């Protein structure tokens, strides 16, 4: 290792101000990028920016009483919110033959009143509209309604039934907006009628009944079960209907999407009045659906999607073959969420990757990171095993206070009493849940796990099981929907009353909300006594409803630890190093690192659970100024007051910013700690090109990913040793944002060349050389990139050059997805060995490339002569410039005539 005074200027920028004699990274330093992991190959990817304006695509949402279930309606209202529901589906029944009458019989009137009673849970007349439809015929169906196309009496009676139902609703103050004469008439065993029957009814309503003739009430059709039949029925009826309507319980994805597009292109209203999955809603929104009515009920994913739909959609993707879709929305309240869903009866297994292109975020607490994968189940046939009607919602968050990940065994402390959620007495069926002082009892230890994706329906929930007997789960007694419903432990079948949604309330606390009732766990009275029961209640956020999930050895207390001290920020070549003194509190367990743009109070968590007192922020934009604060956190999740803020920016100079030798490690040897992460479960190494060196083995499904900010520069040099084992169009490296924005080195480009390709949307540039890389031999390759020049070097010799440079800089490609051994699509992996992969934030010239190639020891890479110092700047240890330094310790930045920078720390 060279002494500091012997290091070339280009390499001096690698040295941290507090460690001037070595490039070895201490284990006590935690890089910000330590939380990122490569994503698996997925079927679909959604790229979204949290700062995008998005697209506003609001929908009129409704609930259904064709299945007249009070439970369904009450649950749906609780999850969606009555203020977000604008319509309810109410049915007429062809049970009593109307003949020439236009007043409902007593039986039909009573049936209608019951359904309107259910609608009143949503709102009063004037607050919610009605959409009428026909209940599927049952045992009491009056056969005199049959064949209205050929039987004039049947036709008159059928139209009078619809008219009388409409009048009865209107007499009670309700507004009727549409009527669908038949429901799922394409279903063979339904027997409601033919296309001709539907047309005859629609035509007569339009001709003889003023409310339908003046378009104040839409006639809706054809309400098909199978979306393959949707357009044939709609087109047959189109002259006499105002609204196209279909369900998705069979058929082809293309027909479902095309149906809404066609209806809207015709200038008519588009409806799905029987939604079974959030997937159907997302696809409907994409292609023109205007009203969506939920069959059965709505739970968390559906309810949150309804709320979010009034905001802006940031991304959408679909998998037509698998019958799945996904979207990202920002709600009117500013909440960002991802949604995934699959067909109730026709889904195949699929997966979606969500990629945040503009910032690190937390996905249900996982992060900070840019990528997150959601998988959905499915089967290989209609309604076969695996068709679970799967759907979910994922919260995408950032900020100073972010929810922790919950997955493991915990004690659960109440915010009001500081007592624990406990089983009263023996751990057996029906034992009540109470609050109790902490003890060693197993009745206070809970295993909390996300529900499996195959749970059935919405899988956004958790199970809470007692660790003494994991068959015993937290349960709502008798599926109660009522305030005060008892909470027990029970070995049930993990029904909706044994699944829970964890809603983060801040400061480490959650509300524990039921999948069944959408009510939350609450201490039943304002008492600190042991034995007070836990019940369910409407969420208000009062302390008796707030719970922390604590490690098993954590004390039940809320005293904040002392703050850390003496935070300093040290500029580095492509990162900022933070150091601080540990909290004096003996129970301080970890630290949270907060960052804001200089001059902003909008702090975000960039690191948490940090066990060291040194943190390297390698997620910065070089040259941009930031402010930092640190908090200490104890085992009970109490956080300290933050330290006073310090500010810093990276050093603005030429430097090697990453060097991954791959000598049996994926660590970056530079100060910036851009450590790689491997997708492979096992990492394979082989002998490298130099004596006693090692190399990383890459092959199909075995690649490495580099941290998100590593290539975000206006100029770059990327170089490495490679032994290419099998020719092909695999990518040696690919840095970018998506398949539409990337830069890549492709050894087997075309049939007989090597190329560097950069793409920015429709603008694609290719620098190609006929010099081919050898097969099964070590070869050194490099690419230097500036706005004026792009050059490819093979074994130290310039093989191709574009003197016009690139039309866009590497930074403009927003390279957050940076791979060695694969492309952005994951369909072009490479079979090769890689050794000594380096990235510089400037373009090395021919001599520099040759020096890198010929170097055979240590970290030093370029032997450039010292040039004169033309500028000297002083900074204090927090990174603040000091124009007139007095006595003290300073970081000293020298700018040399050749543009390079060297950094020292000295006592002035």
Short mmCIF file of N, CA and C in Angstrom, two decimals, residues 423 427 439-446 466-468:
data_model
loop_
_atom_site.label_atom_id
_atom_site.label_comp_id
_atom_site.label_asym_id
_atom_site.label_seq_id
_atom_site.Cartn_x
_atom_site.Cartn_y
_atom_site.Cartn_z
N UNK A 423 -53.42 -13.40 27.17
CA UNK A 423 -54.53 -14.33 27.28
C UNK A 423 -54.91 -14.43 28.75
N UNK A 427 -54.46 -21.07 27.80
CA UNK A 427 -54.47 -20.82 26.35
C UNK A 427 -55.35 -21.89 25.71
N UNK A 439 -44.73 -10.20 32.12
CA UNK A 439 -44.22 -11.33 32.90
C UNK A 439 -43.51 -12.26 31.94
N UNK A 440 -43.10 -13.39 32.42
CA UNK A 440 -42.45 -14.38 31.54
C UNK A 440 -43.47 -15.33 30.91
N UNK A 441 -44.75 -15.05 31.11
CA UNK A 441 -45.78 -15.98 30.66
C UNK A 441 -45.82 -16.05 29.13
N UNK A 442 -45.96 -17.26 28.63
CA UNK A 442 -46.06 -17.44 27.18
C UNK A 442 -47.36 -16.86 26.64
N UNK A 443 -48.31 -16.61 27.54
CA UNK A 443 -49.59 -16.04 27.10
C UNK A 443 -49.43 -14.62 26.58
N UNK A 444 -48.25 -14.03 26.73
CA UNK A 444 -48.01 -12.66 26.28
C UNK A 444 -47.11 -12.60 25.04
N UNK A 445 -46.75 -13.71 24.48
CA UNK A 445 -45.86 -13.74 23.32
C UNK A 445 -46.67 -14.14 22.09
N UNK A 446 -46.56 -13.31 21.03
CA UNK A 446 -47.39 -13.48 19.84
C UNK A 446 -46.53 -13.59 18.59
N UNK A 466 -50.70 -17.14 19.25
CA UNK A 466 -49.96 -17.30 20.49
C UNK A 466 -48.84 -18.31 20.31
N UNK A 467 -47.63 -17.95 20.72
CA UNK A 467 -46.48 -18.82 20.45
C UNK A 467 -46.52 -20.10 21.27
N UNK A 468 -47.32 -20.13 22.34
CA UNK A 468 -47.41 -21.36 23.12
C UNK A 468 -48.18 -22.43 22.37
#
